[in-house]
């Protein structure tokens, strides 16, 4: 599912990222007056709510700071995202919030490449495009043996199915509201 087709804006950002680029630091953000204020002044991308980078940032920030239907991207000229677009970010942040494990992984689970946290990192690092493809690929093939490992992988696969269903549902509701078929 590609949210860049649903939210208004231009095509994805022009700057190509290489593997050597580090993940950008999350911008400072806070809830204020019923809106999530995100300070984009130090972002390496131009604030454009329709790009994959901005969508990913808005969803991740809302997931960590708190939910609201209005988002303000604070730059030289503030941009507000509200209405249907604000609702889709809020709903997607909710899906992101429950997808991560609630407790810190311990022992060998923390080192495991198939741990739920690492799989969910794959999901949300590729968001909004090819959301679960890389995570599903990670779970294919050999995996550690043991009852606990089997249960963990089963729960993680189920979580991936739920994420996929949740994002498809959000996308379909937005397409219906916009009066356009889902592509």
Short mmCIF file of N, CA and C in Angstrom, two decimals:
data_model
loop_
_atom_site.label_atom_id
_atom_site.label_comp_id
_atom_site.label_asym_id
_atom_site.label_seq_id
_atom_site.Cartn_x
_atom_site.Cartn_y
_atom_site.Cartn_z
N UNK A 1 0.84 -1.17 0.00
CA UNK A 1 0.00 0.00 0.00
C UNK A 1 0.89 1.24 0.00
N UNK A 2 0.57 2.19 -0.82
CA UNK A 2 1.38 3.38 -0.97
C UNK A 2 0.56 4.60 -0.55
N UNK A 3 0.83 5.14 0.63
CA UNK A 3 0.07 6.29 1.12
C UNK A 3 0.41 7.57 0.38
N UNK A 4 1.49 7.60 -0.37
CA UNK A 4 1.83 8.81 -1.11
C UNK A 4 0.78 9.09 -2.18
N UNK A 5 0.01 8.08 -2.58
CA UNK A 5 -1.05 8.28 -3.56
C UNK A 5 -2.31 8.82 -2.93
N UNK A 6 -2.45 8.69 -1.61
CA UNK A 6 -3.66 9.13 -0.93
C UNK A 6 -3.51 10.53 -0.37
N UNK A 7 -2.38 10.82 0.28
CA UNK A 7 -2.18 12.14 0.86
C UNK A 7 -1.78 13.13 -0.24
N UNK A 8 -2.24 14.37 -0.13
CA UNK A 8 -1.91 15.35 -1.16
C UNK A 8 -0.43 15.70 -1.12
N UNK A 9 0.08 16.14 -2.24
CA UNK A 9 1.47 16.58 -2.28
C UNK A 9 2.13 16.21 -3.58
N UNK A 10 3.40 16.52 -3.65
CA UNK A 10 4.18 16.28 -4.85
C UNK A 10 4.75 14.87 -4.83
N UNK A 11 5.51 14.58 -5.84
CA UNK A 11 6.16 13.28 -5.92
C UNK A 11 7.19 13.15 -4.81
N UNK A 12 7.64 11.91 -4.52
CA UNK A 12 8.63 11.72 -3.45
C UNK A 12 9.84 12.62 -3.63
N UNK A 13 10.50 12.90 -2.50
CA UNK A 13 11.64 13.82 -2.47
C UNK A 13 12.70 13.52 -3.51
N UNK A 14 13.39 14.54 -3.92
CA UNK A 14 14.38 14.44 -4.99
C UNK A 14 15.71 13.86 -4.51
N UNK A 15 16.02 14.02 -3.24
CA UNK A 15 17.32 13.62 -2.74
C UNK A 15 17.38 12.10 -2.60
N UNK A 16 18.34 11.50 -3.26
CA UNK A 16 18.53 10.05 -3.16
C UNK A 16 19.39 9.76 -1.94
N UNK A 17 18.99 8.75 -1.17
CA UNK A 17 19.74 8.40 0.01
C UNK A 17 20.58 7.17 -0.28
N UNK A 18 21.81 7.21 0.12
CA UNK A 18 22.67 6.04 -0.03
C UNK A 18 22.66 5.26 1.27
N UNK A 19 23.17 4.02 1.20
CA UNK A 19 23.22 3.19 2.40
C UNK A 19 24.09 3.82 3.48
N UNK A 20 25.03 4.66 3.07
CA UNK A 20 25.92 5.28 4.04
C UNK A 20 25.24 6.41 4.81
N UNK A 21 24.12 6.93 4.29
CA UNK A 21 23.38 7.98 5.00
C UNK A 21 22.80 7.41 6.27
N UNK A 22 22.85 8.17 7.31
CA UNK A 22 22.26 7.74 8.57
C UNK A 22 20.79 8.11 8.58
N UNK A 23 20.02 7.40 9.35
CA UNK A 23 18.61 7.70 9.52
C UNK A 23 18.50 9.08 10.15
N UNK A 24 17.64 9.95 9.61
CA UNK A 24 17.53 11.29 10.19
C UNK A 24 16.98 11.22 11.62
N UNK A 25 17.45 12.14 12.44
CA UNK A 25 16.94 12.24 13.80
C UNK A 25 15.48 12.68 13.77
N UNK A 26 14.65 12.14 14.65
CA UNK A 26 13.27 12.60 14.67
C UNK A 26 13.22 14.07 15.08
N UNK A 27 12.34 14.82 14.47
CA UNK A 27 12.29 16.25 14.78
C UNK A 27 11.65 16.47 16.15
N UNK A 28 11.98 17.59 16.77
CA UNK A 28 11.31 17.92 18.02
C UNK A 28 9.82 18.11 17.74
N UNK A 29 8.99 17.58 18.62
CA UNK A 29 7.55 17.68 18.42
C UNK A 29 6.84 17.72 19.76
N UNK A 30 5.64 18.30 19.75
CA UNK A 30 4.83 18.36 20.97
C UNK A 30 3.37 18.54 20.60
N UNK A 31 2.50 18.09 21.49
CA UNK A 31 1.07 18.34 21.33
C UNK A 31 0.79 19.71 21.93
N UNK A 32 0.08 20.55 21.18
CA UNK A 32 -0.23 21.90 21.65
C UNK A 32 -1.53 22.37 21.01
N UNK A 33 -2.48 22.75 21.82
CA UNK A 33 -3.73 23.30 21.31
C UNK A 33 -4.49 22.36 20.39
N UNK A 34 -4.46 21.08 20.66
CA UNK A 34 -5.18 20.12 19.83
C UNK A 34 -4.48 19.76 18.54
N UNK A 35 -3.21 20.15 18.41
CA UNK A 35 -2.46 19.83 17.19
C UNK A 35 -1.09 19.26 17.59
N UNK A 36 -0.58 18.42 16.71
CA UNK A 36 0.78 17.91 16.85
C UNK A 36 1.68 18.87 16.08
N UNK A 37 2.56 19.55 16.78
CA UNK A 37 3.47 20.52 16.15
C UNK A 37 4.80 19.80 15.93
N UNK A 38 5.23 19.69 14.67
CA UNK A 38 6.50 19.05 14.33
C UNK A 38 7.43 20.12 13.77
N UNK A 39 8.58 20.28 14.41
CA UNK A 39 9.56 21.28 13.98
C UNK A 39 10.42 20.67 12.87
N UNK A 40 10.21 21.12 11.64
CA UNK A 40 10.91 20.57 10.47
C UNK A 40 12.14 21.38 10.08
N UNK A 41 12.53 22.35 10.89
CA UNK A 41 13.59 23.28 10.48
C UNK A 41 14.95 22.60 10.26
N UNK A 42 15.23 21.49 10.94
CA UNK A 42 16.53 20.83 10.76
C UNK A 42 16.43 19.57 9.91
N UNK A 43 15.30 19.35 9.29
CA UNK A 43 15.11 18.15 8.47
C UNK A 43 15.91 18.27 7.17
N UNK A 44 16.45 17.14 6.73
CA UNK A 44 17.24 17.16 5.50
C UNK A 44 16.36 17.12 4.25
N UNK A 45 15.04 17.00 4.43
CA UNK A 45 14.10 17.00 3.31
C UNK A 45 13.24 18.25 3.36
N UNK A 46 12.77 18.68 2.20
CA UNK A 46 11.83 19.80 2.16
C UNK A 46 10.48 19.29 2.66
N UNK A 47 9.83 20.00 3.58
CA UNK A 47 8.55 19.53 4.10
C UNK A 47 7.49 19.51 3.00
N UNK A 48 7.05 18.33 2.63
CA UNK A 48 6.01 18.13 1.64
C UNK A 48 5.19 16.94 2.09
N UNK A 49 3.98 17.18 2.62
CA UNK A 49 3.19 16.13 3.24
C UNK A 49 2.86 14.94 2.34
N UNK A 50 3.06 15.06 1.04
CA UNK A 50 2.76 13.96 0.13
C UNK A 50 3.94 13.05 -0.14
N UNK A 51 5.11 13.37 0.40
CA UNK A 51 6.28 12.54 0.13
C UNK A 51 6.38 11.41 1.16
N UNK A 52 7.04 10.35 0.76
CA UNK A 52 7.21 9.20 1.64
C UNK A 52 7.93 9.60 2.93
N UNK A 53 8.95 10.45 2.83
CA UNK A 53 9.71 10.85 4.01
C UNK A 53 8.84 11.60 5.01
N UNK A 54 8.02 12.52 4.53
CA UNK A 54 7.16 13.29 5.43
C UNK A 54 6.08 12.41 6.04
N UNK A 55 5.51 11.53 5.25
CA UNK A 55 4.48 10.63 5.77
C UNK A 55 5.09 9.76 6.87
N UNK A 56 6.26 9.18 6.58
CA UNK A 56 6.92 8.33 7.56
C UNK A 56 7.22 9.11 8.84
N UNK A 57 7.70 10.32 8.70
CA UNK A 57 8.04 11.15 9.85
C UNK A 57 6.79 11.51 10.65
N UNK A 58 5.72 11.94 9.98
CA UNK A 58 4.49 12.32 10.68
C UNK A 58 3.92 11.14 11.46
N UNK A 59 3.87 9.96 10.82
CA UNK A 59 3.33 8.78 11.48
C UNK A 59 4.19 8.39 12.67
N UNK A 60 5.50 8.32 12.50
CA UNK A 60 6.40 7.93 13.59
C UNK A 60 6.34 8.94 14.74
N UNK A 61 6.29 10.22 14.41
CA UNK A 61 6.23 11.25 15.45
C UNK A 61 4.93 11.17 16.21
N UNK A 62 3.82 11.01 15.50
CA UNK A 62 2.53 10.89 16.17
C UNK A 62 2.49 9.63 17.03
N UNK A 63 3.08 8.57 16.56
CA UNK A 63 3.14 7.33 17.32
C UNK A 63 3.85 7.54 18.65
N UNK A 64 4.93 8.30 18.65
CA UNK A 64 5.71 8.47 19.87
C UNK A 64 5.22 9.62 20.76
N UNK A 65 4.66 10.68 20.16
CA UNK A 65 4.28 11.85 20.95
C UNK A 65 2.82 11.79 21.40
N UNK A 66 1.93 11.38 20.52
CA UNK A 66 0.51 11.31 20.85
C UNK A 66 -0.34 11.62 19.64
N UNK A 67 -1.59 11.20 19.69
CA UNK A 67 -2.48 11.32 18.53
C UNK A 67 -3.37 12.55 18.58
N UNK A 68 -3.62 13.07 17.42
CA UNK A 68 -4.54 14.19 17.21
C UNK A 68 -4.90 14.21 15.73
N UNK A 69 -5.97 14.91 15.38
CA UNK A 69 -6.39 14.96 13.99
C UNK A 69 -5.71 16.08 13.20
N UNK A 70 -4.99 16.96 13.88
CA UNK A 70 -4.30 18.07 13.21
C UNK A 70 -2.80 17.97 13.42
N UNK A 71 -2.07 18.22 12.33
CA UNK A 71 -0.62 18.22 12.38
C UNK A 71 -0.14 19.53 11.78
N UNK A 72 0.81 20.16 12.42
CA UNK A 72 1.41 21.38 11.89
C UNK A 72 2.89 21.11 11.66
N UNK A 73 3.31 21.24 10.40
CA UNK A 73 4.73 21.13 10.07
C UNK A 73 5.30 22.53 10.18
N UNK A 74 6.13 22.76 11.18
CA UNK A 74 6.66 24.08 11.47
C UNK A 74 7.95 24.30 10.70
N UNK A 75 7.91 25.25 9.80
CA UNK A 75 9.08 25.66 9.02
C UNK A 75 9.00 27.17 8.92
N UNK A 76 9.63 27.75 7.91
CA UNK A 76 9.49 29.19 7.69
C UNK A 76 8.03 29.56 7.48
N UNK A 77 7.30 28.68 6.83
CA UNK A 77 5.86 28.87 6.61
C UNK A 77 5.19 27.58 7.07
N UNK A 78 4.41 27.66 8.14
CA UNK A 78 3.78 26.47 8.69
C UNK A 78 2.79 25.86 7.71
N UNK A 79 2.74 24.52 7.74
CA UNK A 79 1.77 23.77 6.93
C UNK A 79 0.92 22.96 7.88
N UNK A 80 -0.40 22.97 7.66
CA UNK A 80 -1.29 22.19 8.49
C UNK A 80 -1.85 21.02 7.70
N UNK A 81 -1.87 19.86 8.33
CA UNK A 81 -2.47 18.67 7.76
C UNK A 81 -3.61 18.31 8.68
N UNK A 82 -4.83 18.30 8.14
CA UNK A 82 -6.00 17.99 8.95
C UNK A 82 -7.05 17.33 8.06
N UNK A 83 -8.23 17.13 8.58
CA UNK A 83 -9.29 16.50 7.81
C UNK A 83 -8.96 15.05 7.52
N UNK A 84 -9.27 14.61 6.32
CA UNK A 84 -9.01 13.21 5.94
C UNK A 84 -7.54 12.84 6.02
N UNK A 85 -6.67 13.74 5.60
CA UNK A 85 -5.23 13.46 5.64
C UNK A 85 -4.74 13.31 7.08
N UNK A 86 -5.21 14.18 7.97
CA UNK A 86 -4.84 14.07 9.37
C UNK A 86 -5.35 12.77 9.99
N UNK A 87 -6.54 12.37 9.59
CA UNK A 87 -7.14 11.13 10.11
C UNK A 87 -6.34 9.91 9.64
N UNK A 88 -5.88 9.91 8.39
CA UNK A 88 -5.12 8.75 7.91
C UNK A 88 -3.79 8.64 8.66
N UNK A 89 -3.14 9.77 8.95
CA UNK A 89 -1.89 9.73 9.72
C UNK A 89 -2.18 9.21 11.13
N UNK A 90 -3.26 9.68 11.74
CA UNK A 90 -3.63 9.23 13.09
C UNK A 90 -3.92 7.73 13.11
N UNK A 91 -4.70 7.24 12.16
CA UNK A 91 -5.02 5.81 12.11
C UNK A 91 -3.78 4.96 11.86
N UNK A 92 -2.90 5.43 11.00
CA UNK A 92 -1.68 4.69 10.70
C UNK A 92 -0.74 4.68 11.91
N UNK A 93 -0.66 5.80 12.63
CA UNK A 93 0.15 5.85 13.84
C UNK A 93 -0.38 4.87 14.89
N UNK A 94 -1.68 4.69 14.93
CA UNK A 94 -2.27 3.72 15.85
C UNK A 94 -1.83 2.30 15.50
N UNK A 95 -1.83 1.98 14.21
CA UNK A 95 -1.36 0.66 13.76
C UNK A 95 0.11 0.49 14.12
N UNK A 96 0.91 1.52 13.90
CA UNK A 96 2.33 1.45 14.23
C UNK A 96 2.53 1.24 15.73
N UNK A 97 1.78 1.96 16.54
CA UNK A 97 1.94 1.90 17.99
C UNK A 97 1.75 0.49 18.54
N UNK A 98 0.70 -0.20 18.11
CA UNK A 98 0.46 -1.55 18.65
C UNK A 98 1.34 -2.61 18.01
N UNK A 99 1.98 -2.30 16.88
CA UNK A 99 2.77 -3.33 16.20
C UNK A 99 4.08 -3.66 16.93
N UNK A 100 4.63 -2.73 17.67
CA UNK A 100 5.88 -2.98 18.37
C UNK A 100 5.63 -3.70 19.69
N UNK A 101 6.59 -4.52 20.13
CA UNK A 101 6.41 -5.24 21.40
C UNK A 101 6.29 -4.25 22.55
N UNK A 102 5.46 -4.60 23.52
CA UNK A 102 5.22 -3.71 24.65
C UNK A 102 6.34 -3.76 25.68
N UNK A 103 7.03 -4.89 25.75
CA UNK A 103 8.11 -5.05 26.72
C UNK A 103 9.45 -5.16 26.00
N UNK A 104 10.48 -4.73 26.67
CA UNK A 104 11.84 -4.83 26.13
C UNK A 104 12.22 -6.30 26.01
N UNK A 105 12.77 -6.68 24.86
CA UNK A 105 13.21 -8.06 24.68
C UNK A 105 14.46 -8.31 25.50
N UNK A 106 14.57 -9.55 26.00
CA UNK A 106 15.69 -9.88 26.87
C UNK A 106 16.47 -11.05 26.32
N UNK A 107 17.69 -11.20 26.81
CA UNK A 107 18.51 -12.35 26.48
C UNK A 107 18.76 -12.52 25.00
N UNK A 108 18.66 -13.77 24.56
CA UNK A 108 18.97 -14.07 23.16
C UNK A 108 17.92 -13.50 22.21
N UNK A 109 16.71 -13.23 22.71
CA UNK A 109 15.67 -12.63 21.86
C UNK A 109 16.11 -11.26 21.35
N UNK A 110 16.80 -10.51 22.19
CA UNK A 110 17.25 -9.18 21.80
C UNK A 110 18.27 -9.25 20.68
N UNK A 111 19.03 -10.34 20.60
CA UNK A 111 20.05 -10.51 19.57
C UNK A 111 19.51 -11.18 18.31
N UNK A 112 18.33 -11.76 18.39
CA UNK A 112 17.76 -12.53 17.29
C UNK A 112 17.36 -11.62 16.13
N UNK A 113 17.76 -11.99 14.92
CA UNK A 113 17.41 -11.22 13.72
C UNK A 113 15.92 -11.34 13.37
N UNK A 114 15.23 -12.30 13.99
CA UNK A 114 13.81 -12.50 13.72
C UNK A 114 12.94 -11.98 14.87
N UNK A 115 13.53 -11.22 15.78
CA UNK A 115 12.75 -10.69 16.90
C UNK A 115 11.67 -9.75 16.35
N UNK A 116 10.58 -9.66 17.08
CA UNK A 116 9.47 -8.82 16.63
C UNK A 116 9.91 -7.38 16.42
N UNK A 117 10.74 -6.85 17.31
CA UNK A 117 11.19 -5.47 17.16
C UNK A 117 11.95 -5.27 15.85
N UNK A 118 12.87 -6.17 15.53
CA UNK A 118 13.64 -6.02 14.30
C UNK A 118 12.76 -6.19 13.06
N UNK A 119 11.81 -7.10 13.13
CA UNK A 119 10.88 -7.27 12.00
C UNK A 119 10.03 -6.03 11.83
N UNK A 120 9.53 -5.46 12.93
CA UNK A 120 8.70 -4.26 12.85
C UNK A 120 9.53 -3.05 12.41
N UNK A 121 10.80 -3.02 12.78
CA UNK A 121 11.69 -1.96 12.27
C UNK A 121 11.75 -2.03 10.74
N UNK A 122 11.84 -3.25 10.18
CA UNK A 122 11.82 -3.43 8.73
C UNK A 122 10.53 -2.89 8.13
N UNK A 123 9.43 -3.20 8.77
CA UNK A 123 8.11 -2.76 8.27
C UNK A 123 8.07 -1.25 8.19
N UNK A 124 8.37 -0.60 9.29
CA UNK A 124 8.17 0.85 9.35
C UNK A 124 9.31 1.64 8.71
N UNK A 125 10.48 1.04 8.53
CA UNK A 125 11.56 1.71 7.79
C UNK A 125 11.24 1.79 6.31
N UNK A 126 10.48 0.82 5.79
CA UNK A 126 10.11 0.84 4.37
C UNK A 126 8.77 1.53 4.14
N UNK A 127 8.06 1.86 5.20
CA UNK A 127 6.77 2.53 5.10
C UNK A 127 6.94 3.88 4.41
N UNK A 128 6.06 4.32 3.57
CA UNK A 128 4.74 3.82 3.19
C UNK A 128 4.73 2.89 1.99
N UNK A 129 5.88 2.57 1.42
CA UNK A 129 5.91 1.68 0.25
C UNK A 129 6.38 0.30 0.67
N UNK A 130 5.87 -0.73 0.04
CA UNK A 130 6.28 -2.11 0.29
C UNK A 130 6.37 -2.41 1.78
N UNK A 131 5.34 -2.06 2.49
CA UNK A 131 5.38 -2.07 3.94
C UNK A 131 5.79 -3.39 4.56
N UNK A 132 5.21 -4.51 4.13
CA UNK A 132 5.55 -5.76 4.82
C UNK A 132 6.42 -6.70 4.00
N UNK A 133 6.79 -6.32 2.79
CA UNK A 133 7.56 -7.20 1.91
C UNK A 133 8.90 -7.59 2.54
N UNK A 134 9.69 -6.64 3.00
CA UNK A 134 11.00 -6.95 3.56
C UNK A 134 10.87 -7.71 4.88
N UNK A 135 9.84 -7.40 5.64
CA UNK A 135 9.63 -8.11 6.91
C UNK A 135 9.25 -9.56 6.67
N UNK A 136 8.40 -9.81 5.69
CA UNK A 136 8.03 -11.19 5.36
C UNK A 136 9.25 -11.96 4.85
N UNK A 137 10.07 -11.31 4.06
CA UNK A 137 11.28 -11.96 3.54
C UNK A 137 12.22 -12.33 4.69
N UNK A 138 12.31 -11.50 5.69
CA UNK A 138 13.15 -11.77 6.86
C UNK A 138 12.70 -13.04 7.58
N UNK A 139 11.39 -13.28 7.62
CA UNK A 139 10.85 -14.43 8.35
C UNK A 139 10.89 -15.74 7.56
N UNK A 140 11.26 -15.68 6.29
CA UNK A 140 11.33 -16.90 5.49
C UNK A 140 12.59 -17.68 5.80
N UNK A 141 12.54 -18.97 5.59
CA UNK A 141 13.74 -19.80 5.74
C UNK A 141 13.96 -20.27 7.15
N UNK A 142 15.23 -20.50 7.46
CA UNK A 142 15.60 -21.05 8.77
C UNK A 142 15.31 -20.06 9.88
N UNK A 143 14.94 -20.62 11.02
CA UNK A 143 14.79 -19.80 12.21
C UNK A 143 15.18 -20.62 13.42
N UNK A 144 15.48 -19.96 14.53
CA UNK A 144 15.92 -20.69 15.71
C UNK A 144 14.88 -21.73 16.13
N UNK A 145 15.37 -22.80 16.71
CA UNK A 145 14.48 -23.87 17.16
C UNK A 145 14.13 -23.65 18.63
N UNK A 146 12.95 -24.06 18.96
CA UNK A 146 12.49 -23.96 20.35
C UNK A 146 11.05 -23.51 20.37
N UNK A 147 10.35 -23.92 21.41
CA UNK A 147 8.93 -23.58 21.54
C UNK A 147 8.71 -22.07 21.60
N UNK A 148 9.55 -21.40 22.39
CA UNK A 148 9.42 -19.95 22.52
C UNK A 148 9.68 -19.25 21.19
N UNK A 149 10.68 -19.72 20.44
CA UNK A 149 11.01 -19.11 19.14
C UNK A 149 9.86 -19.33 18.15
N UNK A 150 9.31 -20.54 18.13
CA UNK A 150 8.19 -20.82 17.23
C UNK A 150 6.99 -19.93 17.54
N UNK A 151 6.69 -19.75 18.83
CA UNK A 151 5.56 -18.90 19.22
C UNK A 151 5.82 -17.43 18.86
N UNK A 152 7.04 -16.97 19.05
CA UNK A 152 7.40 -15.59 18.74
C UNK A 152 7.23 -15.33 17.25
N UNK A 153 7.73 -16.23 16.42
CA UNK A 153 7.63 -16.07 14.97
C UNK A 153 6.17 -16.13 14.53
N UNK A 154 5.39 -17.02 15.12
CA UNK A 154 3.97 -17.11 14.81
C UNK A 154 3.25 -15.81 15.17
N UNK A 155 3.54 -15.26 16.35
CA UNK A 155 2.91 -13.99 16.76
C UNK A 155 3.35 -12.85 15.85
N UNK A 156 4.61 -12.86 15.45
CA UNK A 156 5.11 -11.80 14.56
C UNK A 156 4.45 -11.89 13.19
N UNK A 157 4.30 -13.09 12.66
CA UNK A 157 3.61 -13.25 11.37
C UNK A 157 2.17 -12.77 11.47
N UNK A 158 1.52 -13.09 12.56
CA UNK A 158 0.13 -12.64 12.76
C UNK A 158 0.08 -11.12 12.85
N UNK A 159 1.03 -10.52 13.51
CA UNK A 159 1.08 -9.06 13.59
C UNK A 159 1.26 -8.45 12.20
N UNK A 160 2.10 -9.07 11.36
CA UNK A 160 2.29 -8.59 9.98
C UNK A 160 0.97 -8.65 9.21
N UNK A 161 0.22 -9.74 9.38
CA UNK A 161 -1.08 -9.86 8.71
C UNK A 161 -2.02 -8.75 9.18
N UNK A 162 -2.02 -8.48 10.48
CA UNK A 162 -2.88 -7.43 11.02
C UNK A 162 -2.47 -6.05 10.52
N UNK A 163 -1.17 -5.81 10.42
CA UNK A 163 -0.70 -4.52 9.89
C UNK A 163 -1.17 -4.36 8.45
N UNK A 164 -0.99 -5.41 7.65
CA UNK A 164 -1.40 -5.36 6.25
C UNK A 164 -2.90 -5.10 6.14
N UNK A 165 -3.70 -5.81 6.92
CA UNK A 165 -5.16 -5.60 6.90
C UNK A 165 -5.52 -4.20 7.38
N UNK A 166 -4.87 -3.74 8.44
CA UNK A 166 -5.16 -2.41 8.97
C UNK A 166 -4.85 -1.31 7.97
N UNK A 167 -3.69 -1.40 7.31
CA UNK A 167 -3.32 -0.38 6.33
C UNK A 167 -4.19 -0.44 5.09
N UNK A 168 -4.59 -1.64 4.68
CA UNK A 168 -5.50 -1.77 3.54
C UNK A 168 -6.86 -1.16 3.88
N UNK A 169 -7.33 -1.39 5.10
CA UNK A 169 -8.61 -0.82 5.53
C UNK A 169 -8.55 0.71 5.53
N UNK A 170 -7.47 1.25 6.06
CA UNK A 170 -7.30 2.71 6.07
C UNK A 170 -7.30 3.25 4.64
N UNK A 171 -6.57 2.58 3.77
CA UNK A 171 -6.48 3.00 2.37
C UNK A 171 -7.84 2.94 1.68
N UNK A 172 -8.58 1.88 1.92
CA UNK A 172 -9.90 1.75 1.30
C UNK A 172 -10.87 2.82 1.80
N UNK A 173 -10.86 3.08 3.11
CA UNK A 173 -11.74 4.12 3.66
C UNK A 173 -11.40 5.48 3.07
N UNK A 174 -10.11 5.76 2.90
CA UNK A 174 -9.72 7.04 2.34
C UNK A 174 -10.11 7.13 0.87
N UNK A 175 -9.99 6.05 0.13
CA UNK A 175 -10.38 6.04 -1.28
C UNK A 175 -11.87 6.26 -1.43
N UNK A 176 -12.66 5.62 -0.56
CA UNK A 176 -14.11 5.81 -0.60
C UNK A 176 -14.48 7.25 -0.27
N UNK A 177 -13.83 7.83 0.74
CA UNK A 177 -14.11 9.20 1.13
C UNK A 177 -13.73 10.17 0.02
N UNK A 178 -12.69 9.85 -0.72
CA UNK A 178 -12.24 10.74 -1.81
C UNK A 178 -13.05 10.51 -3.08
N UNK A 179 -13.85 9.43 -3.09
CA UNK A 179 -14.65 9.15 -4.28
C UNK A 179 -13.83 8.58 -5.43
N UNK A 180 -12.66 8.04 -5.11
CA UNK A 180 -11.79 7.46 -6.13
C UNK A 180 -11.52 6.01 -5.79
N UNK A 181 -11.40 5.16 -6.82
CA UNK A 181 -11.08 3.75 -6.54
C UNK A 181 -9.65 3.60 -6.05
N UNK A 182 -9.44 2.58 -5.22
CA UNK A 182 -8.12 2.25 -4.73
C UNK A 182 -7.26 1.73 -5.86
N UNK A 183 -6.03 2.23 -5.98
CA UNK A 183 -5.12 1.75 -7.04
C UNK A 183 -4.13 0.79 -6.49
#
